[in-house]
XYZ file of C-alpha atoms in Angstrom:
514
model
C 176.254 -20.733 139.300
C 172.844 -19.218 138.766
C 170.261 -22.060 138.446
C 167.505 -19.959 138.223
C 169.203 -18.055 134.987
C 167.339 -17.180 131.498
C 169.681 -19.801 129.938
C 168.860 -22.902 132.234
C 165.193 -21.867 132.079
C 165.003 -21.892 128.635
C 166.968 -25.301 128.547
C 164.803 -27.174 131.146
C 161.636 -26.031 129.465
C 162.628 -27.494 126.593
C 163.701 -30.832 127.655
C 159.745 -30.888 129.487
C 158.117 -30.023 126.020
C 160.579 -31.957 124.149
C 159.300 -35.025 126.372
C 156.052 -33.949 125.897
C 155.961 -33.486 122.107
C 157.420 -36.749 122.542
C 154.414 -38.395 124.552
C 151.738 -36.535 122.127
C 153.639 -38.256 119.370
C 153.405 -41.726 120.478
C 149.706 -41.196 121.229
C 148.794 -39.605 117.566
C 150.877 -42.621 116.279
C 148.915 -45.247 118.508
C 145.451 -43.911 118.283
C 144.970 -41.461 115.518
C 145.986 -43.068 112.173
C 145.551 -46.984 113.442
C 143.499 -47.313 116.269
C 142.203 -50.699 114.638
C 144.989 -53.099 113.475
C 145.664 -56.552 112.369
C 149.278 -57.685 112.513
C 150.471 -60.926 111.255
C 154.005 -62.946 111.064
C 155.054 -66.220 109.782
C 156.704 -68.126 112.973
C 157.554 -71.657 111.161
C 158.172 -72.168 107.039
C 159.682 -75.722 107.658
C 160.182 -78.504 104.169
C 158.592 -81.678 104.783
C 159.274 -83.264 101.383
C 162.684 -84.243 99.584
C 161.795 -82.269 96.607
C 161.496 -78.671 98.261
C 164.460 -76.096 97.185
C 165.204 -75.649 100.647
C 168.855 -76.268 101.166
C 168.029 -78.900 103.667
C 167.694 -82.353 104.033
C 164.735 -84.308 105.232
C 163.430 -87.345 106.404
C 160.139 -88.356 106.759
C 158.392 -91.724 108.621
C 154.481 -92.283 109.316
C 151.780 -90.443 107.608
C 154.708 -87.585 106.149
C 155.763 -90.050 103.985
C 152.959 -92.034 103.289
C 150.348 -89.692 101.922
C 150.452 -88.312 98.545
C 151.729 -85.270 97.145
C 154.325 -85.200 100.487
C 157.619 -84.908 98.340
C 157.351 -81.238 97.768
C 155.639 -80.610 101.104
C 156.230 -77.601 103.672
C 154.498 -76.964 106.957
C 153.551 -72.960 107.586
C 152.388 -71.528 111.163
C 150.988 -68.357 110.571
C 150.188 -66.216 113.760
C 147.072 -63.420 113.338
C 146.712 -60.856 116.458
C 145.358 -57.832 116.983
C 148.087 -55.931 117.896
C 146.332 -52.456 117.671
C 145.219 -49.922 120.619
C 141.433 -51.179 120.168
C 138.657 -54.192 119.557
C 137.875 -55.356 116.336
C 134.407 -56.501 116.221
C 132.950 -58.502 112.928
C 131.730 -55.103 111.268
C 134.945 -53.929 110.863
C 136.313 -55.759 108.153
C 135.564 -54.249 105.181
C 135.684 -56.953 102.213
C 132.172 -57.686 100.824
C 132.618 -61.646 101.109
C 131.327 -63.307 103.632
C 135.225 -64.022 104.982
C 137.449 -61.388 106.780
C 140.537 -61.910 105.349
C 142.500 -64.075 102.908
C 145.778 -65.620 103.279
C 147.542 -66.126 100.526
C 150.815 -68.696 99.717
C 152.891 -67.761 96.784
C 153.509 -70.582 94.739
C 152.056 -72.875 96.965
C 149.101 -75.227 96.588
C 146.812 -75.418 100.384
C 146.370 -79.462 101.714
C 145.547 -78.922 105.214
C 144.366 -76.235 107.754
C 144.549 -76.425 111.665
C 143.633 -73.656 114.014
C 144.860 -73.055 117.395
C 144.194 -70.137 119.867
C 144.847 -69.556 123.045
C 142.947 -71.547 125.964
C 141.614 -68.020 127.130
C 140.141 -67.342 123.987
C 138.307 -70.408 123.221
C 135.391 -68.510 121.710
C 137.469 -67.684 118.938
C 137.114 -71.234 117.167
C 133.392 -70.596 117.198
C 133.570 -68.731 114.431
C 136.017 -70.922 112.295
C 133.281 -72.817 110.057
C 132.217 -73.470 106.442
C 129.434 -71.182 106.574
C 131.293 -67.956 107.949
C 133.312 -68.489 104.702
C 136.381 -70.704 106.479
C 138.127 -72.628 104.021
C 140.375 -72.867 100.765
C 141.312 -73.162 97.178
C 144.364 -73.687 95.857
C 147.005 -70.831 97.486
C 144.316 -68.799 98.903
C 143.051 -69.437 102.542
C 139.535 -67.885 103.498
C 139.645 -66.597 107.432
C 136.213 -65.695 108.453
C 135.802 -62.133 109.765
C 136.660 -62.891 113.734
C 136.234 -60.511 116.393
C 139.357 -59.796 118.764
C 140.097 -58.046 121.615
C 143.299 -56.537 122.107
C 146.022 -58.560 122.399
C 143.892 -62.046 121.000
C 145.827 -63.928 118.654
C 145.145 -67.300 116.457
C 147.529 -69.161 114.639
C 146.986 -71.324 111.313
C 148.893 -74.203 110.690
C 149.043 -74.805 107.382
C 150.283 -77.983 105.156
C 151.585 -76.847 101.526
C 152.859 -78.466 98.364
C 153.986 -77.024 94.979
C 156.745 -74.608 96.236
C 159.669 -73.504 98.103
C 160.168 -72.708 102.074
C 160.773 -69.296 102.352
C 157.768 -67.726 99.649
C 155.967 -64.698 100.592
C 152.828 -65.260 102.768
C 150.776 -62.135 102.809
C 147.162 -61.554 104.359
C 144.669 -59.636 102.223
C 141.943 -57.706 103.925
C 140.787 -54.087 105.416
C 139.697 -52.747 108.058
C 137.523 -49.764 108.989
C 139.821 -47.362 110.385
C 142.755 -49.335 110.655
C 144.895 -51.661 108.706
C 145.910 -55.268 108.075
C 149.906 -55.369 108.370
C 152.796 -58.050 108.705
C 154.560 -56.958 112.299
C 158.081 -57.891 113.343
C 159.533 -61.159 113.254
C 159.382 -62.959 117.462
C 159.282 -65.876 118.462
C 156.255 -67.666 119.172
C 154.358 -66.595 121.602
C 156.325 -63.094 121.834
C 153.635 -60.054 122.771
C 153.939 -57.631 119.947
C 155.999 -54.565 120.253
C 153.961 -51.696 122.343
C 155.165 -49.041 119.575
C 156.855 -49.407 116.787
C 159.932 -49.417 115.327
C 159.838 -45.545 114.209
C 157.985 -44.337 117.099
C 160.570 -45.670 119.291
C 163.597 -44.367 117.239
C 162.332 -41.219 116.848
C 161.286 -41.058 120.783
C 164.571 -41.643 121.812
C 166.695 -39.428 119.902
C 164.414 -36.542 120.958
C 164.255 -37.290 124.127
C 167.993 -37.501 124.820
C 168.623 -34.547 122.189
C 166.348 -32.161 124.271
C 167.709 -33.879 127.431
C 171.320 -33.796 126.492
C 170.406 -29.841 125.795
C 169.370 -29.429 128.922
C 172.124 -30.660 130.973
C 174.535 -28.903 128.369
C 173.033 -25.449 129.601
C 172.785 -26.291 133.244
C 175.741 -28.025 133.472
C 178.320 -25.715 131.523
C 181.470 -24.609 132.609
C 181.156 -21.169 134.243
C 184.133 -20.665 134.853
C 185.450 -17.251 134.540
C 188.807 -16.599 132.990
C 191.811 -17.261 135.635
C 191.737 -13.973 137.714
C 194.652 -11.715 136.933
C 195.349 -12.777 133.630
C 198.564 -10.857 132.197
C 199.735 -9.981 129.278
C 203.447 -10.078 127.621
C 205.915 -12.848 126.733
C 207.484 -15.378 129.294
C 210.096 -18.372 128.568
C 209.688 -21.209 130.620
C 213.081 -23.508 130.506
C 214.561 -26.423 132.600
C 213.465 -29.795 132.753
C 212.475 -31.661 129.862
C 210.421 -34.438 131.686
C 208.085 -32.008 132.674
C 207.544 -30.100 129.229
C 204.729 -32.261 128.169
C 202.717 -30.309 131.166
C 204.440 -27.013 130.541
C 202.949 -26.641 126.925
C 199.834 -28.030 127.575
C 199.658 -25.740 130.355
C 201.000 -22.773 128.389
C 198.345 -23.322 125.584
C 195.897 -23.166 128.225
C 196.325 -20.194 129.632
C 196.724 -18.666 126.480
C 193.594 -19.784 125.380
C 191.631 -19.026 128.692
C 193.472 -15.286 128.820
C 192.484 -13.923 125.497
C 195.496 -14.953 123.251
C 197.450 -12.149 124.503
C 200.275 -13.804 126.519
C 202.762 -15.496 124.632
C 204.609 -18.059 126.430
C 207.491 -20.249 125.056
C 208.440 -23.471 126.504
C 212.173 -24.505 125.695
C 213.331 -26.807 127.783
C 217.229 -28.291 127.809
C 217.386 -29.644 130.998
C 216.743 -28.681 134.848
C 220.693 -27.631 135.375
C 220.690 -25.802 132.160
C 217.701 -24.357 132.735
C 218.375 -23.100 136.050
C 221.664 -21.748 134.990
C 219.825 -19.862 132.103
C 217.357 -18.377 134.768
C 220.248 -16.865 137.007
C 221.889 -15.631 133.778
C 218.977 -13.602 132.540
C 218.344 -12.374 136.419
C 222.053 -11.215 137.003
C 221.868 -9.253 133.858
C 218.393 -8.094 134.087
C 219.657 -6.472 137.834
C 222.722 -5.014 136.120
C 220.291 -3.227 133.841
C 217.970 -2.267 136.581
C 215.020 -4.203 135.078
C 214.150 -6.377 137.961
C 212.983 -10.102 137.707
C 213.406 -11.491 134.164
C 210.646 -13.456 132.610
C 211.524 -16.240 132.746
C 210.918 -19.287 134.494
C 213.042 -22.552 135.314
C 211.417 -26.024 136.409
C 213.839 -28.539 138.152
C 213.362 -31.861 138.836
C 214.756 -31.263 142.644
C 216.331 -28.281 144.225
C 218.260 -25.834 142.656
C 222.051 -26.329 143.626
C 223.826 -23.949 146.332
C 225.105 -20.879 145.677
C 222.063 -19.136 143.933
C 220.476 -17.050 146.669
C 218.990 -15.218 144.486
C 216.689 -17.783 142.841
C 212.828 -18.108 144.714
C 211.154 -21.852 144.739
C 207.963 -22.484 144.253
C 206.687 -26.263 144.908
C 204.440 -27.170 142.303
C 204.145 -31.311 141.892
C 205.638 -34.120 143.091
C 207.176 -36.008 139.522
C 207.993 -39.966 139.707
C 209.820 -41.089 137.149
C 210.744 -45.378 136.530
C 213.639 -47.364 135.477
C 213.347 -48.852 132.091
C 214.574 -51.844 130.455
C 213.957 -53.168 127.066
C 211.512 -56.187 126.492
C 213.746 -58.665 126.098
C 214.674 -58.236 129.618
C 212.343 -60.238 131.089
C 212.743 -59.015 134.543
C 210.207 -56.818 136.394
C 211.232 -56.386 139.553
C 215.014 -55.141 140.841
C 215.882 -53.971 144.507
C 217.734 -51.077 144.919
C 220.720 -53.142 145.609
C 220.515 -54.415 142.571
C 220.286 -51.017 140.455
C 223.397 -49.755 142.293
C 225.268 -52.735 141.618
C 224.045 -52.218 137.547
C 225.281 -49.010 137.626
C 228.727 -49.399 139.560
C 229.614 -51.790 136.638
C 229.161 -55.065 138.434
C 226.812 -56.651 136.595
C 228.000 -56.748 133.082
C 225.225 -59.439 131.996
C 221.208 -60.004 132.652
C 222.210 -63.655 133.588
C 223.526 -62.270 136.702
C 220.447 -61.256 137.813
C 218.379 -64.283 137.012
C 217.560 -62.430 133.309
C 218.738 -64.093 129.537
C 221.450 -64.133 128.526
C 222.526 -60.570 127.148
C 225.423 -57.891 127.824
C 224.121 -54.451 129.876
C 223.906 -51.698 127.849
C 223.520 -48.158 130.007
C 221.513 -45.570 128.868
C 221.728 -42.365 130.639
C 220.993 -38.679 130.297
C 223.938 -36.055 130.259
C 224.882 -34.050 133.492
C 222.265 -31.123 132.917
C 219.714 -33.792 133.420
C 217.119 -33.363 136.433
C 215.767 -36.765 135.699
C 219.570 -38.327 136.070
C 220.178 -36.095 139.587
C 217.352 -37.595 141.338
C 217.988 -41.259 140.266
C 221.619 -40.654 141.620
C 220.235 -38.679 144.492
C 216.854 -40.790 145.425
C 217.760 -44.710 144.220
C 221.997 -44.678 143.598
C 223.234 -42.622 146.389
C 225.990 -41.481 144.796
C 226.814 -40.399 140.521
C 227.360 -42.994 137.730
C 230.488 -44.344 136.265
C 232.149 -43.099 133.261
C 230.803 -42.528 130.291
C 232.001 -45.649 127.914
C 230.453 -44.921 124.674
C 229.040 -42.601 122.111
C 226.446 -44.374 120.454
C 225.217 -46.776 122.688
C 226.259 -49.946 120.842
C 229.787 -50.064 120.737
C 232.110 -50.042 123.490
C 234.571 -47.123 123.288
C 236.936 -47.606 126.166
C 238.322 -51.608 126.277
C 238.593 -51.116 129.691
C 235.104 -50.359 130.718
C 232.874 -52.719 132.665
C 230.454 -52.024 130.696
C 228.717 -49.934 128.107
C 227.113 -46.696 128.854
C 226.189 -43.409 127.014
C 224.157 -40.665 127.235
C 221.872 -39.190 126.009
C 220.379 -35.176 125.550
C 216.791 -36.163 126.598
C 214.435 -38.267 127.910
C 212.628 -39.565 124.044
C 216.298 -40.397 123.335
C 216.670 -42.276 126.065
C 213.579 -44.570 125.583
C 213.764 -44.535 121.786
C 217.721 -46.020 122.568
C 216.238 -48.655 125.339
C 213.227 -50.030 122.999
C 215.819 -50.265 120.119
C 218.686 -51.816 121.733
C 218.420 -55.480 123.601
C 219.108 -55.261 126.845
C 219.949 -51.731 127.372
C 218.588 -50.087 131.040
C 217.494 -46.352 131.592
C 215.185 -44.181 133.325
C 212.494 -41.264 132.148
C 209.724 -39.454 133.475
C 206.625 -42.081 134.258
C 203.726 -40.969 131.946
C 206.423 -40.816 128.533
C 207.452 -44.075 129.848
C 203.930 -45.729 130.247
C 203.446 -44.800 126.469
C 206.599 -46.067 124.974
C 206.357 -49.244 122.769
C 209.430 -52.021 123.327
C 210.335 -51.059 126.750
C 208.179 -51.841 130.155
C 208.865 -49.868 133.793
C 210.472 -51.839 136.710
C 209.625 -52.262 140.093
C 212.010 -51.441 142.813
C 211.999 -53.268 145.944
C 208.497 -54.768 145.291
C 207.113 -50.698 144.952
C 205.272 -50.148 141.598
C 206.273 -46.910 139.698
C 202.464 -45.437 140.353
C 201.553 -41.982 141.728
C 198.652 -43.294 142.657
C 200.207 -45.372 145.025
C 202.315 -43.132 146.287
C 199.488 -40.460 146.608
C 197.457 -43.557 148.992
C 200.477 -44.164 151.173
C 200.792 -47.159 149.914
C 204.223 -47.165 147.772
C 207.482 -46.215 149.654
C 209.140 -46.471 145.886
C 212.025 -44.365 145.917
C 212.349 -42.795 142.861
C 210.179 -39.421 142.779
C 211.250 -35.657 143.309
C 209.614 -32.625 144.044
C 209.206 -30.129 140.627
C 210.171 -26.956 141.249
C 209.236 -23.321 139.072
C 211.989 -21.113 140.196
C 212.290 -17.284 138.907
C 214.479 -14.891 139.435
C 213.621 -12.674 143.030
C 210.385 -12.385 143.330
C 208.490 -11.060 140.162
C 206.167 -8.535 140.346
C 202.550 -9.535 141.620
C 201.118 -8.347 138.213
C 203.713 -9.833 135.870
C 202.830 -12.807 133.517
C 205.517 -14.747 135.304
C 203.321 -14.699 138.639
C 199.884 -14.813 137.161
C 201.150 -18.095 135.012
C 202.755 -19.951 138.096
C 199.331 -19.531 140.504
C 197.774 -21.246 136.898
C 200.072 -23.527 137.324
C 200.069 -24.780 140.723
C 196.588 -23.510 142.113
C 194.577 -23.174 139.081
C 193.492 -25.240 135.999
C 197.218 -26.284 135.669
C 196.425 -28.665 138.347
C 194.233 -31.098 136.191
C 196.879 -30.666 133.615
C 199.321 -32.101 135.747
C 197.381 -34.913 137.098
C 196.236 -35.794 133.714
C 200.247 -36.353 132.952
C 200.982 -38.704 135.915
C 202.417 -35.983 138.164
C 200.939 -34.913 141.534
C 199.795 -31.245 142.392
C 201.827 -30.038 145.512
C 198.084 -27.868 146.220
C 195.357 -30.642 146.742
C 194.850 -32.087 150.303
C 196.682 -35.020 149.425
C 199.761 -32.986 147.610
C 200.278 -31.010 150.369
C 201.003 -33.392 152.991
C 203.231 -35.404 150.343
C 205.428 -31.807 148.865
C 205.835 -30.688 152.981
C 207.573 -34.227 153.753
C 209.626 -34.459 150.462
């Protein structure tokens, strides 16, 4: 990747005068428009009387319920700081009383006033007295005009009758060049918020817009498009626990090559679908027309007697047995599954489960998925087939029930339907399905990540195999869509589905021994 392109100049140069612009705006909004500013809050509107339309009951002893006019009685603390950028000094109000400011109580009739400051300011009170206008009459509370540094505060507590808790409390004043404002709502004590609300909204979605900008440019995909893209049509057929990767795949490279290529995926099985593949090639050589397009994936090796076909190793597949959730179990040893499936366990009792008849659920004889249970975890092929829909038993003399099925959603749409029924699918489709959970064998988890650490010996996992017809032509869409597939973006593709790439560090060591 170029860093030093037009496009990533552009983009950084944006983010650093987006920040800027930024910066500037924070300042004009600090020191332009309100360089001088008075912010106020209400920190305490509490009833002291029985009488107040509060919501809330009180009770009063000493003085509180002693003096009069108490029954309708509320307590305000009213905080005044000068939460601006600079001092105010006493010119700066701009009222022509003698006061500063006025503080006025809706509905409310003033008894009492006490000041507080800070102990750092105690100059402050010098300045609360009767002749620099501090006092009151009825809802309206004279403040004189006191000078404050930034960041000096003073609170007023104030004793009220004639009203409800909760009435406005507004302060009445200007300043020169500045304002008089209420400020957010803290707790006492809080410091008062460096910017405000809008400065700081509008600050950070800039920021990270012209950010997020930036590392879209510099961090984009530059990929080119996969190198020898071809053009024409391909079929790719076989196994139909690895056609969830095989379309996703196949839209892929469509997409990344230009929409040309057309590439159908029909899938009927890894038998089938090799059989299909040495069809097409036998009569493709009979018409002199060389390797078909087509190609077959098989869960495991093709079987003997096909010369002819070529391998190529492209992931390693595990696949789990299933069992339906009201089979409790989660764990089986591989003694156990062979003695399931030789018809010797006719009940989940027998293995320490409830109480409820085995039901087999299996795929038919094309299936890649069934060969490599009976090749990696049985050691040998099922018994007979005992029944056609899964339910009833067929054959009276049968050990037990067991159908099958033409592919693997069947199978775990049958085991999540059917108490405890037993059967076995491809690992991601199984991790999704609803009713059903995966079972351990001999203490192994069905994980490839496990297996992909060394730390799983779990038995039941095959290689995947693409297999075409003779060795197709180095320019053919048959060739340029299996290096996708096992050396290109294909690899995340099959990753993201639970499978493991036979061409990454780890997948070669783990395709060489399988």
């Amino acid at each position: 990747m170029e860093w030093l392109s037009a496009e990533n100049l552009v983009a950084v140069a944006t983010a650093v005068l987006g920040i800027i612009a930024s910066g500037v705006m924070v300042w004009y909004e600090r020191r332009v428009p309100r360089r001088k500013r008075i912010g106020y809050r209400v920190q305490m509107d509490n009833p002291i009387g029985d009488d107040v339309r509060s919501g809330r009951a009180n009770r009063r002893l000493g003085l509180f319920d002693e003096a009069p006019d108490m029954t309708d009685a509320t307590l305000v603390l009213l905080r005044i700081e000068n939460d601006g950028s600079l001092a105010i000094d006493r010119d700066d109000y701009t009222g022509p009383e003698v006061h500063g400011l006025t503080a006025v109580f809706t509905d409310r009739t003033i008894r009492g006033v006490s000041v507080t400051q800070p102990s750092d300011t105690d100059h402050l009170m010098d300045h609360f007295t009767a002749a620099r206008g501090f006092g009151y009459e009825d809802n309206a509370l004279r403040i004189p005009r006191v000078p404050l540094n930034r960041g000096d505060y003073f609170k007023l507590l104030v004793l009220l009758s004639g009203g409800d808790v909760g009435r406005e409390v507004r302060l009445v004043g200007g300043l020169r060049e500045g304002e008089v404002r209420p400020n957010r709502a803290a707790a006492p004590d809080d410091k008062p918020p460096l910017f405000s609300r809008a400065a700081r909204l509008i600050t950070i979605m800039l920021t990270l817009c012209v950010v997020t900008l930036a590392a879209i440019v510099v961090a984009q995909d530059d990929t080119p498009p996969p190198i020898g893209c071809a053009s024409g049509r391909l079929t790719l057929t076989g196994s139909t626990a690895f056609a969830p990767v095989l379309r996703e795949v196949a839209e892929k490279y469509e997409r990344d090559c230009g929409g040309d290529p057309v590439i159908d995926v029909d899938p009927h099985g890894s038998t089938a679908g090799i059989r299909e593949l040495a069809a097409a090639g036998a009569q493709a050589a009979r018409d002199g027309h060389g390797s078909p397009p087509v190609v077959a994936l098989s869960d495991g090796p093709k079987p003997a007697g096909l010369p002819e076909l070529r391998e190529n190793r492209v992931a390693v597949s595990v696949f789990a047995l299933v069992v339906n959730d009201a089979v409790r179990l989660k764990d089986l040893s591989t003694d156990d599954v062979r003695r399931l499936y030789r018809g010797e366990i006719r009940n989940w009792r027998q293995l320490g489960g409830p109480d409820l008849p085995v039901h087999l659920v299996s795929r038919d004889a094309n299936s890649g998925t069934r060969q490599v249970f009976q090749r990696r975890v049985l050691g040998r092929g099922e018994i007979a087939n005992s029944s056609v829909d899964c339910v009833h038993k067929d054959d009276p003399t049968a050990a037990v029930i067991r159908c099958e099925l033409d592919s693997t959603d069947q199978v775990l749409s049958t085991v999540a339907d059917l108490p405890g029924a037993i059967g076995y699918s491809e690992l991601n489709l199984a991790a999704r399905a609803e009713g059903l959970h995966s079972l351990r064998l001999d203490g192994d988890p069905a994980s490839a990540d496990a297996i992909e650490d060394g730390t799983s010996e779990y038995p039941y996992r095959e290689l995947e195999y693409a297999y075409t017809y003779g060795r197709p032509p180095a320019d053919s869409l048959a060739s340029s869509f299996l290096t996708y597939l096992s050396r290109g973006n294909g690899q995340d593709v099959i990753r993201t589905h639970g499978h493991l790439p036979c061409w990454t560090p780890e997948g070669l060591t783990l395709c060489a021994q399988d």
